[in-house]
Coordinates of C-alpha atoms in Angstrom, one line a residue:
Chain X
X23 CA -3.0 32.3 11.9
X24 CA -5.9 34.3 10.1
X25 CA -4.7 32.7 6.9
X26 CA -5.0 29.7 8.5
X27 CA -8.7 29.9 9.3
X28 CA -9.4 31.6 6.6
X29 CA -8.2 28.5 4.5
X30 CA -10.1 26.1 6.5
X31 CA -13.0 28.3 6.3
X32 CA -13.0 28.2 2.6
X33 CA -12.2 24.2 2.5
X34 CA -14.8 23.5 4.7
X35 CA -17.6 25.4 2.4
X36 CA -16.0 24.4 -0.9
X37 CA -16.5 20.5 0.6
X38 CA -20.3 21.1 1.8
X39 CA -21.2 23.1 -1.2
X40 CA -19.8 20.0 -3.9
X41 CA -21.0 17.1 -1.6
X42 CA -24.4 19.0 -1.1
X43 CA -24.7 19.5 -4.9
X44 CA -23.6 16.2 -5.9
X45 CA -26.3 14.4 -3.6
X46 CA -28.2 16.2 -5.3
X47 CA -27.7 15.8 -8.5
X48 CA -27.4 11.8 -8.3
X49 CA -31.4 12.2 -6.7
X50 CA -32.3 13.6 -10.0
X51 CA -29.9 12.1 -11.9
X52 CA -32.4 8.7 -11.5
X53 CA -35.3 11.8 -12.6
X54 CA -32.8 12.6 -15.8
X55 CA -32.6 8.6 -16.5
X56 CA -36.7 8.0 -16.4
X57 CA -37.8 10.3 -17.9
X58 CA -35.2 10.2 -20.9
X59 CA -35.6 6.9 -21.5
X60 CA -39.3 7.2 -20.8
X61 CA -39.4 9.4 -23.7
X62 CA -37.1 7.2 -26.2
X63 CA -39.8 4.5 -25.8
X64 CA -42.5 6.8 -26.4
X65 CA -43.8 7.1 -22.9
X66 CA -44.2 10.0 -20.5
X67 CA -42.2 8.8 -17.6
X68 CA -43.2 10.1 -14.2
X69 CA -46.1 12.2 -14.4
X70 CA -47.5 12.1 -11.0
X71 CA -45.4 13.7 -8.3
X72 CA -44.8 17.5 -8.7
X73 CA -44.8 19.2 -12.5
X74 CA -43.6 16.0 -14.8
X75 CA -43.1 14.1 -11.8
X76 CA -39.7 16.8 -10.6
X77 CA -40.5 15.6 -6.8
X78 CA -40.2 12.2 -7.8
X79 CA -36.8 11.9 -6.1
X80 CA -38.2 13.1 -2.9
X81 CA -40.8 10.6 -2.9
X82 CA -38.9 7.6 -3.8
X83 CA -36.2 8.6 -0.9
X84 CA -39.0 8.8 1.6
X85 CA -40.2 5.5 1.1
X86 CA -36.8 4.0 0.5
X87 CA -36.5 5.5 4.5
X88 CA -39.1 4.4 5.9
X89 CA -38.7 0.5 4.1
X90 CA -37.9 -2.2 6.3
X91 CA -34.5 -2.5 7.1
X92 CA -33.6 -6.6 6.7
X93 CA -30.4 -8.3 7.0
X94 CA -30.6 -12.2 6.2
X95 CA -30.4 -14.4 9.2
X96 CA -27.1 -16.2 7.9
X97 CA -25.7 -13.3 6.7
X98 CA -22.3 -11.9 8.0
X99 CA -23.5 -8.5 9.8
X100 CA -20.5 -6.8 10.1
X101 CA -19.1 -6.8 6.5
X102 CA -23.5 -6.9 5.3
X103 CA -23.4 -3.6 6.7
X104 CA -20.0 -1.9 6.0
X105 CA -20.3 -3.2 1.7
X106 CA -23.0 -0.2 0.8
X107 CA -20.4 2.2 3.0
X108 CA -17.6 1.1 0.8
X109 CA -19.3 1.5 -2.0
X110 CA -20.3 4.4 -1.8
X111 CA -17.7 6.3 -0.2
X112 CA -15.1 6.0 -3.0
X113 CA -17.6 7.2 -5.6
X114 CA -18.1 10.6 -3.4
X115 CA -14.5 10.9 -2.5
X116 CA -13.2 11.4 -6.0
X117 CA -14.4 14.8 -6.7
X118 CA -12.4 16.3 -4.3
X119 CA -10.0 16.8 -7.0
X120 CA -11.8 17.8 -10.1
X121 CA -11.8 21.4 -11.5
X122 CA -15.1 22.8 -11.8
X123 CA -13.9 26.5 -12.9
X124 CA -11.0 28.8 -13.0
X125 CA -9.9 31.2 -9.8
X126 CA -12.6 33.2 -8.5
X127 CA -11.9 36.4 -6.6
X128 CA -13.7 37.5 -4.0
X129 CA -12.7 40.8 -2.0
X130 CA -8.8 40.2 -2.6
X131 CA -8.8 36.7 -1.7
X132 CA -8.4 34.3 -4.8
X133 CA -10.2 30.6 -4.6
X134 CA -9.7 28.1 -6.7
X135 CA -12.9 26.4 -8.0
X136 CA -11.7 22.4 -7.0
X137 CA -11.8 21.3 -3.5
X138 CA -8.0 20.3 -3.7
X139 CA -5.3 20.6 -6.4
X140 CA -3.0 17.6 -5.9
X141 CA -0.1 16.4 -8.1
X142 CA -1.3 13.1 -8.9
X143 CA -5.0 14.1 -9.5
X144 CA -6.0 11.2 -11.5
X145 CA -3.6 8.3 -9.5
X146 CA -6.0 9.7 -6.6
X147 CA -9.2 9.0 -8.4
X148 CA -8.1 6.1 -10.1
X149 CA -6.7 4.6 -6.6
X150 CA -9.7 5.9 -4.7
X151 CA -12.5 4.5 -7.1
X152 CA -10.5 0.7 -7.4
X153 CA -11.4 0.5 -3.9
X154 CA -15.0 0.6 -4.6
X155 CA -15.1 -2.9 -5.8
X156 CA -14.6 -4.2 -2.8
X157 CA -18.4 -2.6 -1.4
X158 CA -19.5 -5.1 -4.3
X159 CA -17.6 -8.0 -3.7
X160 CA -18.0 -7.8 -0.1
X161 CA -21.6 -7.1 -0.8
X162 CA -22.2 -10.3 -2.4
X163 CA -20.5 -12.6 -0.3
X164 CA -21.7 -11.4 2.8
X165 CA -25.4 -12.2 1.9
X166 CA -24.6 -15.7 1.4
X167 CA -26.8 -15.7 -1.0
X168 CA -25.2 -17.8 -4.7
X169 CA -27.0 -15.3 -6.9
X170 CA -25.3 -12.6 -5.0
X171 CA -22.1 -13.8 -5.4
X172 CA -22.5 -14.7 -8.5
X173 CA -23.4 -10.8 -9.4
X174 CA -20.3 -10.0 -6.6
X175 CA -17.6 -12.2 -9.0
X176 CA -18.6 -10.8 -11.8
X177 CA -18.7 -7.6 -11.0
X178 CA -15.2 -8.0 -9.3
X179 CA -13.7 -9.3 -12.4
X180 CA -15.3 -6.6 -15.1
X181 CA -14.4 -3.8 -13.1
X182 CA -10.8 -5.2 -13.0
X183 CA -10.7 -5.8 -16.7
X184 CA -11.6 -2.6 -17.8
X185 CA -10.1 -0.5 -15.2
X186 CA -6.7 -1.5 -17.1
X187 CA -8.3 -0.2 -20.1
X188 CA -9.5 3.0 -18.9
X189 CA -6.4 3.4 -17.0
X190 CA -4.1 2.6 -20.4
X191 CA -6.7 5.0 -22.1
X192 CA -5.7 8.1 -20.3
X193 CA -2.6 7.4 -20.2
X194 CA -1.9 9.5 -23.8
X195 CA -3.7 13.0 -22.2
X196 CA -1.1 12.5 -19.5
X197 CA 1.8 12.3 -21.9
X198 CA 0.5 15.5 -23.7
X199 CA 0.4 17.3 -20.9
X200 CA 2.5 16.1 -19.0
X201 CA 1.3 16.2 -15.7
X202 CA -1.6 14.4 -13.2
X203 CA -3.0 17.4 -11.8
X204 CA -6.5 17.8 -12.9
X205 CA -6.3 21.4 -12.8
X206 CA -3.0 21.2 -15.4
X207 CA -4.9 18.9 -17.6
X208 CA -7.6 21.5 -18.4
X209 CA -5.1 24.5 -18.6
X210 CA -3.2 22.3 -21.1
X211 CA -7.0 22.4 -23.4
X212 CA -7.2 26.2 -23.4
X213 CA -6.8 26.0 -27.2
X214 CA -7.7 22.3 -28.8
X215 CA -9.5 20.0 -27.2
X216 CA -8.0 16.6 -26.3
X217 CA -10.6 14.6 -28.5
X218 CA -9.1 15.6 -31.4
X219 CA -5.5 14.7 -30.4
X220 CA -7.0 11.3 -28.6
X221 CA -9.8 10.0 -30.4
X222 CA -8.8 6.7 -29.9
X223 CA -8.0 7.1 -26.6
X224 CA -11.5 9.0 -26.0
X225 CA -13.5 5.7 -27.7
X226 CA -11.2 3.2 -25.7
X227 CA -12.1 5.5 -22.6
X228 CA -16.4 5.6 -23.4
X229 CA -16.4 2.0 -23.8
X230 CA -14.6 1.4 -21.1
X231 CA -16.2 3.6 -18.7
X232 CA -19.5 2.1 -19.4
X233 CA -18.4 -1.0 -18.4
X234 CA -16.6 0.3 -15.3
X235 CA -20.1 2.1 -13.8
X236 CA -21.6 -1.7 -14.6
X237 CA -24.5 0.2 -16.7
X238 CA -26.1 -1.7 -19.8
X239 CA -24.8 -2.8 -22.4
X240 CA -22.1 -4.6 -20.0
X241 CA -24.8 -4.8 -17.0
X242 CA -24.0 -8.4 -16.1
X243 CA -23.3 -7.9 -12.9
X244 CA -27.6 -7.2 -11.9
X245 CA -28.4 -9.1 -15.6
X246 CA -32.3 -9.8 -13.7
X247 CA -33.3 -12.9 -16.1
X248 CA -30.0 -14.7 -14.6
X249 CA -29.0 -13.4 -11.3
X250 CA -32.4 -11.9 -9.7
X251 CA -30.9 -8.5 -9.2
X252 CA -27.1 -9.5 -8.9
X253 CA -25.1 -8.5 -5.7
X254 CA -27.5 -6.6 -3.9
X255 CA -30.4 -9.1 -3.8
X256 CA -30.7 -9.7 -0.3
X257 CA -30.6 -5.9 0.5
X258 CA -33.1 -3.6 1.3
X259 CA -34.7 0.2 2.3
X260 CA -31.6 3.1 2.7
X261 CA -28.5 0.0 2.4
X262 CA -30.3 -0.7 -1.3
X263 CA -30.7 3.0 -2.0
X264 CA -26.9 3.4 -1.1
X265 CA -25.9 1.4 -4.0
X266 CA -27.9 3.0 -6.5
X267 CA -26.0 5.9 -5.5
X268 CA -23.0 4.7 -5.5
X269 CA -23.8 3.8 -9.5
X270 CA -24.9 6.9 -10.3
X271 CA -22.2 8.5 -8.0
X272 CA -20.1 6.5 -10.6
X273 CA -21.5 7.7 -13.1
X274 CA -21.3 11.2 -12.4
X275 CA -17.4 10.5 -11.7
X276 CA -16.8 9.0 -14.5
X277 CA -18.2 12.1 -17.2
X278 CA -16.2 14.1 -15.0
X279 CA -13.4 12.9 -15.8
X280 CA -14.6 12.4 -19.7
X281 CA -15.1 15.9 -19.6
X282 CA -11.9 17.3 -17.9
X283 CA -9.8 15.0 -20.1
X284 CA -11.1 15.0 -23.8
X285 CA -13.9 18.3 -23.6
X286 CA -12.0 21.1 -22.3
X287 CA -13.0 20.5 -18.4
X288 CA -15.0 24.1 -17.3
X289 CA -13.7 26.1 -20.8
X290 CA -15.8 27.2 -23.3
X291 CA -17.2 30.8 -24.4
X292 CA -19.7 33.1 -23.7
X293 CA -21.2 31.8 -20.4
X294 CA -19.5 31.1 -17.1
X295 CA -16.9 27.9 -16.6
X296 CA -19.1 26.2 -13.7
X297 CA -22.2 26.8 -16.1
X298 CA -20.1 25.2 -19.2
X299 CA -18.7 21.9 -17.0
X300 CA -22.5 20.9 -16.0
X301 CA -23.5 21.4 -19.4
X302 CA -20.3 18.9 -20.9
X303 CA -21.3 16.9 -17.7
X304 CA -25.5 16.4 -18.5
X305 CA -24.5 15.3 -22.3
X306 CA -22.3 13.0 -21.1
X307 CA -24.9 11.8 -19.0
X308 CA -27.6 11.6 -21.7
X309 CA -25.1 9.3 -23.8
X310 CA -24.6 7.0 -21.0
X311 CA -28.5 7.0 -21.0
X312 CA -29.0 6.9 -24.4
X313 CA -26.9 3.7 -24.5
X314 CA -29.0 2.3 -21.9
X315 CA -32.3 2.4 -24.0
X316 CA -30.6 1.2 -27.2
X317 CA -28.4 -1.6 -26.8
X318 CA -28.8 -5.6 -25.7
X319 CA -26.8 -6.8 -22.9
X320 CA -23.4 -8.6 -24.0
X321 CA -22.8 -12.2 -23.1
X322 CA -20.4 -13.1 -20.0
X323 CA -17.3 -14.5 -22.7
X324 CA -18.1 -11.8 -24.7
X325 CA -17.6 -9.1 -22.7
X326 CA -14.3 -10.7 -21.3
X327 CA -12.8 -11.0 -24.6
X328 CA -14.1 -7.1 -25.8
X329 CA -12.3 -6.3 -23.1
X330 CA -8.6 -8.1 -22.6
X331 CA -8.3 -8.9 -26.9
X332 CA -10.0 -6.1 -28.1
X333 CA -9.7 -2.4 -25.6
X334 CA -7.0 -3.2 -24.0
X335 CA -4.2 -3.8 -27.1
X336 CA -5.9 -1.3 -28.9
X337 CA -4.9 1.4 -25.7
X338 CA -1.7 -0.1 -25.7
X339 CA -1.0 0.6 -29.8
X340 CA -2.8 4.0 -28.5
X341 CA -0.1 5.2 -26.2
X342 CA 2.6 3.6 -28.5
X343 CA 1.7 6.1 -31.3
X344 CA 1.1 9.1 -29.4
X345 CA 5.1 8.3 -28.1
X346 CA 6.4 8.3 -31.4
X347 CA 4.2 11.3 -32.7
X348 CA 5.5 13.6 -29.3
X349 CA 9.0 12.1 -30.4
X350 CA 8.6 12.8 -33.8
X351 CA 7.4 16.2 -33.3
X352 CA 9.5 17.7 -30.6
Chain Y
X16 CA 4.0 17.7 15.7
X17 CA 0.7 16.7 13.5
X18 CA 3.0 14.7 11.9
X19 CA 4.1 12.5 14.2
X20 CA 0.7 12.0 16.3
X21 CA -0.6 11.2 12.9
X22 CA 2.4 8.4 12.4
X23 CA 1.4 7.0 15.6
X24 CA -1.9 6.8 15.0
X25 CA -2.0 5.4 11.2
X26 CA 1.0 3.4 12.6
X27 CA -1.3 1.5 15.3
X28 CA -4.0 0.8 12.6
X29 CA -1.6 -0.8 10.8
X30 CA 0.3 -3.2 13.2
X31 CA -3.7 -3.9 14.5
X32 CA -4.9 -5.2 11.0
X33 CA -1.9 -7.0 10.8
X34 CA -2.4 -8.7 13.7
X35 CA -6.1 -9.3 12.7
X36 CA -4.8 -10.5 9.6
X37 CA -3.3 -13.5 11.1
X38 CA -6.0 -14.0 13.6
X39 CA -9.3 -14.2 11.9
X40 CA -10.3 -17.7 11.4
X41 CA -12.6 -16.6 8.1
X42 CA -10.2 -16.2 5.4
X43 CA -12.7 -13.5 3.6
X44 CA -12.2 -11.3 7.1
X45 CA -8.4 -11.9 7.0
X46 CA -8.2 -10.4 3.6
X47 CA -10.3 -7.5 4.6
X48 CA -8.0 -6.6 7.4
X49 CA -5.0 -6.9 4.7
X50 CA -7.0 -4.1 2.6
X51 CA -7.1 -2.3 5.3
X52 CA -3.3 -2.4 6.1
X53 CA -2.6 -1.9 2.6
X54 CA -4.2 1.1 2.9
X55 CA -3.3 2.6 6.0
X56 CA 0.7 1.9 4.6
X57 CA -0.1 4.2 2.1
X58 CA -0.8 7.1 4.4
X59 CA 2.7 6.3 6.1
X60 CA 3.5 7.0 2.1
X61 CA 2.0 10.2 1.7
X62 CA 3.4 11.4 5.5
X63 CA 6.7 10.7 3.9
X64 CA 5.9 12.8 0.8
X65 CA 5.9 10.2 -1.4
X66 CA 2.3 10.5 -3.0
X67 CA 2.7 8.3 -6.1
X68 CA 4.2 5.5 -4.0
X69 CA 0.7 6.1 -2.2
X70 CA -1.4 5.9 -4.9
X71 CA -0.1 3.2 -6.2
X72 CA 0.5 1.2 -3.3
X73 CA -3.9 1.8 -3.1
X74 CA -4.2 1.0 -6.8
X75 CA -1.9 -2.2 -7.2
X76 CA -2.5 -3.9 -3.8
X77 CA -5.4 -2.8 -2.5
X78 CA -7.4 -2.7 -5.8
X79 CA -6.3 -4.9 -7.9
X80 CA -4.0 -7.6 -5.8
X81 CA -6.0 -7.9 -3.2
X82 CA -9.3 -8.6 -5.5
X83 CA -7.9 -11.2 -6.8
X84 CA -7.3 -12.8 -3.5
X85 CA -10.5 -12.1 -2.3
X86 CA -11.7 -13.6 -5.6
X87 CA -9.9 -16.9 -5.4
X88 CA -11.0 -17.2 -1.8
X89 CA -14.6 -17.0 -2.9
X90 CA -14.4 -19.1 -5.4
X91 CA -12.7 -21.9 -3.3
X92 CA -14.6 -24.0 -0.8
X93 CA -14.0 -21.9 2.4
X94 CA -15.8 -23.7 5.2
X95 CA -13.8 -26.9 4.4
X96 CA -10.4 -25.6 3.7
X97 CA -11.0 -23.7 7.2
X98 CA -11.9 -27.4 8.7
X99 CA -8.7 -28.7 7.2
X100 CA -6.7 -26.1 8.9
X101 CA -7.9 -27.2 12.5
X102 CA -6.8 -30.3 12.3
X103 CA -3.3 -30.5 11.1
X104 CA -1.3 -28.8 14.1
X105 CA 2.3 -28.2 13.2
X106 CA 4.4 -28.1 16.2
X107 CA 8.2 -28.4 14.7
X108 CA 6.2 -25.3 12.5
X109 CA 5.4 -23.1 15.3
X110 CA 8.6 -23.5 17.3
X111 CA 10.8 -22.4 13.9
X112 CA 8.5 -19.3 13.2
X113 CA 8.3 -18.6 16.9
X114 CA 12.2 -18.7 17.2
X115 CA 12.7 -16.9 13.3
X116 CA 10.4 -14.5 14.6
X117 CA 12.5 -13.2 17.3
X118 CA 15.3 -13.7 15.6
X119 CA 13.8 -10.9 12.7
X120 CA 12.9 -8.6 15.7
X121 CA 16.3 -8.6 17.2
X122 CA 17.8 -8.1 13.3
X123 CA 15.5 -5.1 13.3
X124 CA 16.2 -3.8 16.3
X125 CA 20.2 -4.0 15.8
X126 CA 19.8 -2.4 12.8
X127 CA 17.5 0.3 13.4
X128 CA 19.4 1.6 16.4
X129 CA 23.0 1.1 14.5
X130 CA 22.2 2.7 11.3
X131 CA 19.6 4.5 10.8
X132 CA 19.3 6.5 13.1
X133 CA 22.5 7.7 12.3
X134 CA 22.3 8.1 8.7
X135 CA 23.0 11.0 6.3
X136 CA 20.2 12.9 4.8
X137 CA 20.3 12.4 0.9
X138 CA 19.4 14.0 -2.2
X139 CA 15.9 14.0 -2.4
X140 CA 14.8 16.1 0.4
X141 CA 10.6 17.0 0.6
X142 CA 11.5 20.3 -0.9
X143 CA 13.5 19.0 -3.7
X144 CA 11.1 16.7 -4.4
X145 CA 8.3 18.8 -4.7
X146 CA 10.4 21.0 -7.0
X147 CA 10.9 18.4 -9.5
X148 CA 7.1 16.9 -9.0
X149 CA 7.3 13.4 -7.2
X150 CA 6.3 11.8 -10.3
X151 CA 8.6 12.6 -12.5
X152 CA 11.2 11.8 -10.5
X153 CA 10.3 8.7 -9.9
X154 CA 9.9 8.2 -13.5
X155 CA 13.1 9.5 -14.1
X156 CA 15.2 7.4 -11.6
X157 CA 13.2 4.3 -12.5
X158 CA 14.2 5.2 -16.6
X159 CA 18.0 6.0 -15.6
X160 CA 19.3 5.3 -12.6
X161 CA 17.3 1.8 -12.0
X162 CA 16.2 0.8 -15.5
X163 CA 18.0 -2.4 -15.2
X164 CA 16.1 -4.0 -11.9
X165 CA 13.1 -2.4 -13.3
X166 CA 13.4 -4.1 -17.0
X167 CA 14.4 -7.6 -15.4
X168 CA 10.7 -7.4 -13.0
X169 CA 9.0 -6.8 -15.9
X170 CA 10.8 -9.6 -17.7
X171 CA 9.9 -11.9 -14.6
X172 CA 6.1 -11.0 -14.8
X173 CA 5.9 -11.5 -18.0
X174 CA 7.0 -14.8 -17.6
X175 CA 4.8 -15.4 -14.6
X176 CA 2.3 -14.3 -17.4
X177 CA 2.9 -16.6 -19.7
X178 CA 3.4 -19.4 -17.2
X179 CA 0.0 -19.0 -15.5
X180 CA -1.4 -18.8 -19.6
X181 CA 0.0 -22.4 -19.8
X182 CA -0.8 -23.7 -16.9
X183 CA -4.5 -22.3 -16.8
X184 CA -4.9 -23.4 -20.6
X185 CA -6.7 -26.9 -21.5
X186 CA -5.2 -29.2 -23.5
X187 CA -6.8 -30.1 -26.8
X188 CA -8.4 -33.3 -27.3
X189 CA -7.8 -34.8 -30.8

C-alpha cells in the first residue's frame, strides 16, 4: 500500500514539475525566438521590459488575458472553442514519455527521470501528436471564415505529408535498436551517436520536422501576404495565445525527439544528464530559429512535391539500406 | 475491478459517439464524433494489453483516415449536399436496415452467449505478451504466421493506389 502512494506521490510531482517547466520554457521560448532573430537582423530585440526585455513573456501574457475574448457571430461555438484545446493538448501530452536523465536515487528509493517508460514510446508520441491536426482543421472551419480554411486545408494536408516522412525517418533508429521505448533508444547511444549511423535519416527527419511544427520555410499555413494570418484569423486574447503555444509546444516536442534519437538523449560528459538534454534541446532550437531568419517561404506545389517525390522515397531507400547493412553485418 | 469500471465507462463513450455519429445533421460534427470513437476504441485496446493495436488504431484512423474525411468534407459544398439529404426519403431503405439491423443484433447475441463465453484461453496471455514485448510479436506473427493476408492487403492498396493516381490524373490535351 505504501508503495503504492509512494508511486503516486512521485508521478504526481514528476508530472507538475515537467508540465510546470515546459510552460515555462515555451513563454520564453517566444523570448529565445526575438531576440535571436532580432540580433541576426542587427537589431536589439526587446529592450524594454526587465534587463534585455527577460519579463517580456510576462507582459505579453498579461495583455493576451486581459484582450477581448471574440468569437464570430456565424461561427460554430462549440468546435470554435474546443480547436485551441485540441491543439494544444497533444503538443503537452507527448512528453510524458521522453527521458530527461538516468535513475536518480534518493534515500533508497530509485526514480527514473521520464514521467513514464512505455513500450511503444514513439507510436505514443507519434499517435498523440497526429491528433493535433485536428485543433487546426477544426480551427479553421469553425470560423467560417475562407481565409481560415484555406490556412486549416493546408495545414491539414502538410502535416499529413510529412508526418509519413518523419515517421519513415525514424524508422532506421528503431531498427538499430530495436525497440520503441524512449528510454532504450538512449541506452542504445551510450557509445556512438545515432547521427553518425543515420545521417540520412537525421536530414530526412530536420526537414521534415520543420515542416511538421508549420514554422518558415514551409509556413504556408499563416503565409500573411495570402491568407491574413491562416487558420487562426478570427481568434483572439488567451484562444490565440493557445495556439502559439501549441507551435512552440511543437516545437519543443519535436527537438526532443531530435535529441533523444540522433544526439545521445541526456548523455554526455562532465556535467549532469538533465543539464546536457536542455543544452542538445536550446541548439536544436536555435537551428529551427536560425532557419526562420534565413530562408524564403516555399511555394504551395512546391512544397507538396519536396515532400511526397523528394523526403519521402529518399526515407524509404533510407530504411532499405540500413536492412541490408544490419543483414549484412549480423 | 478498475478494469472493468473503466470498460464500462470508455465502453459508453463509445456506443454515445457512435450514436452521435449517425445523428448529427452537420457532416463536420459527425466526423468529429467518429474521432472521437476512434479514439476511445483504442483505450478498449490498451485495457486488453494490446498497446500497439492502440497506437495505431490513434495514428491510422484517427490521424490520418479521419483527416482525410474531414478534408473531403470541407472541400465539398456541405450546406447543399445536407439540403439534398432532406429531401430524398428512402422508405424500402429504412425498413431493410431496420430489419438487417436486428437481424446483426440477434447474430451477435447468439454468438456471444454460444461461443465466447465459453472459449479456451490461448497462447498469448498478458504476461506472455509482455515477455516477448507486444510489438515484436505482432511483428513476428504478421512476418510468419499471417504473411500471406498481410502481403495480399498491401497488394490491394497498392492497387487502390494506383487506381485513385489514374482516376485523379488529367488527361493530356494534344
Amino acid at each position: 500500500m505504501l508503495d503504492v502512494i509512494l508511486f503516486t506521490f512521485i508521478a504526481i510531482i514528476k508530472i507538475s514539475i515537467v508540465f510546470g517547466l515546459l510552460l515555462l520554457t515555451i513563454a520564453y521560448l517566444i523570448w529565445i525566438e526575438r531576440k535571436v532573430m532580432a540580433h541576426m537582423q542587427v537589431r536589439l530585440g526587446p529592450m524594454r521590459v526587465g534587463w534585455h526585455g527577460l519579463l517580456q513573456p510576462l507582459a505579453d501574457g498579461i495583455k493576451l488575458l486581459f484582450k477581448e475574448d471574440i468569437v464570430p457571430y456565424k461561427a460554430s461555438k462549440v468546435l470554435f472553442i474546443m480547436a485551441p484545446v485540441i491543439a494544444i493538448v497533444p503538443a503537452l501530452m507527448s512528453f510524458a514519455v521522453i527521458p530527461f536523465g538516468n535513475k536518480i536515487t534518493i534515500s533508497g528509493y530509485s526514480i527514473d527521470m521520464v514521467i513514464t517508460d512505455i513500450n511503444i514510446g514513439i507510436l505514443f508520441i507519434l499517435a498523440v501528436t497526429s491528433v493535433g491536426v485536428y485543433g487546426i482543421i477544426l480551427a479553421g472551419w469553425s470560423s467560417s471564415n475562407k481565409y481560415s480554411l484555406l490556412g486549416g486545408l493546408r495545414s491539414s494536408a502538410q502535416m499529413i505529408s510529412y508526418e509519413l516522412s518523419i515517421g519513415l525517418s525514424l524508422i532506421g533508429v528503431l531498427m538499430i535498436t530495436q525497440s520503441l521505448s524512449l528510454v532504450d533508444i538512449v541506452n542504445a547511444q551510450s557509445k556512438w551517436w545515432f547521427v553518425l549511423f543515420q545521417p540520412i535519416g537525421f536530414m530526412v527527419y530536420a526537414i521534415s520536422a520543420v515542416a511538421e511544427v508549420n514554422r518558415c520555410p514551409f509556413d504556408l499555413p499563416e503565409a500573411e501576404s495570402e491568407l491574413v494570418a491562416g487558420y487562426h484569423t478570427e481568434y483572439s486574447s488567451m484562444k490565440f495565445s493557445l495556439f502559439f503555444m501549441a507551435e512552440y509546444a511543437n516545437i519543443l516536442t519535436v527537438s526532443a525527439i531530435a535529441v533523444t534519437f540522433f544526439f545521445g538523449g541526456w548523455r554526455g560528459p562532465f556535467l549532469p544528464p538533465v543539464i546536457w538534454f536542455l543544452i542538445k534541446m536550446f541548439l536544436c532550437i536555435f537551428f529551427f530559429v536560425w532557419i526562420r531568419s534565413t530562408y524564403p517561404r516555399f511555394r504551395y506545389d512546391q512544397l507538396m512535391n519536396f515532400g511526397w517525390k523528394f523526403l519521402l522515397p529518399v526515407a524509404l531507400a533510407n530504411i532499405i539500406v540500413t536492412g541490408l547493412v544490419i543483414v549484412l553485418i549480423g | 475491478m478498475l478494469e472493468s469500471l473503466l470498460f464500462i465507462i470508455m465502453g459508453l463513450i463509445v456506443i454515445t459517439c457512435a450514436i452521435g455519429v449517425v445523428f448529427q445533421k452537420n457532416p463536420i460534427y459527425s466526423a468529429v464524433f467518429l474521432i472521437q470513437t476512434m479514439v476511445s476504441l483504442a483505450v478498449l485496446y490498451i485495457l486488453l494489453h494490446a498497446q500497439f493495436v492502440a497506437a495505431v488504431q490513434v495514428m491510422v484512423y484517427a490521424g490520418a483516415v479521419m483527416v482525410l474525411f474531414v478534408f473531403v468534407i470541407m472541400l465539398l459544398n456541405v450546406q447543399r449536399a445536407d439540403q439534398e439529404l432532406g429531401k430524398d426519403r428512402l422508405i424500402f431503405q429504412k425498413v431493410s436496415a431496420i430489419f438487417l439491423g436486428l437481424l446483426l443484433f440477434a447474430v451477435i447475441g447468439i454468438v456471444t452467449v454460444r461461443s465466447v463465453l465459453q472459449g479456451t484461453k490461448g497462447e498469448y496471455t498478458p504476461e506472455h505478451m509482455n515477455e516477448i514485448g507486444n510489438t515484436q510479436l505482432v511483428g513476428k506473427l504478421l512476418f510468419t504466421d499471417y504473411v500471406f493476408p498481410f502481403e495480399i492487403a498491401s497488394i490491394l492498396l497498392f492497387a487502390a493506389i494506383i487506381g485513385a493516381i489514374i482516376l485523379a490524373k488529367k488527361e493530356l490535351k494534344e
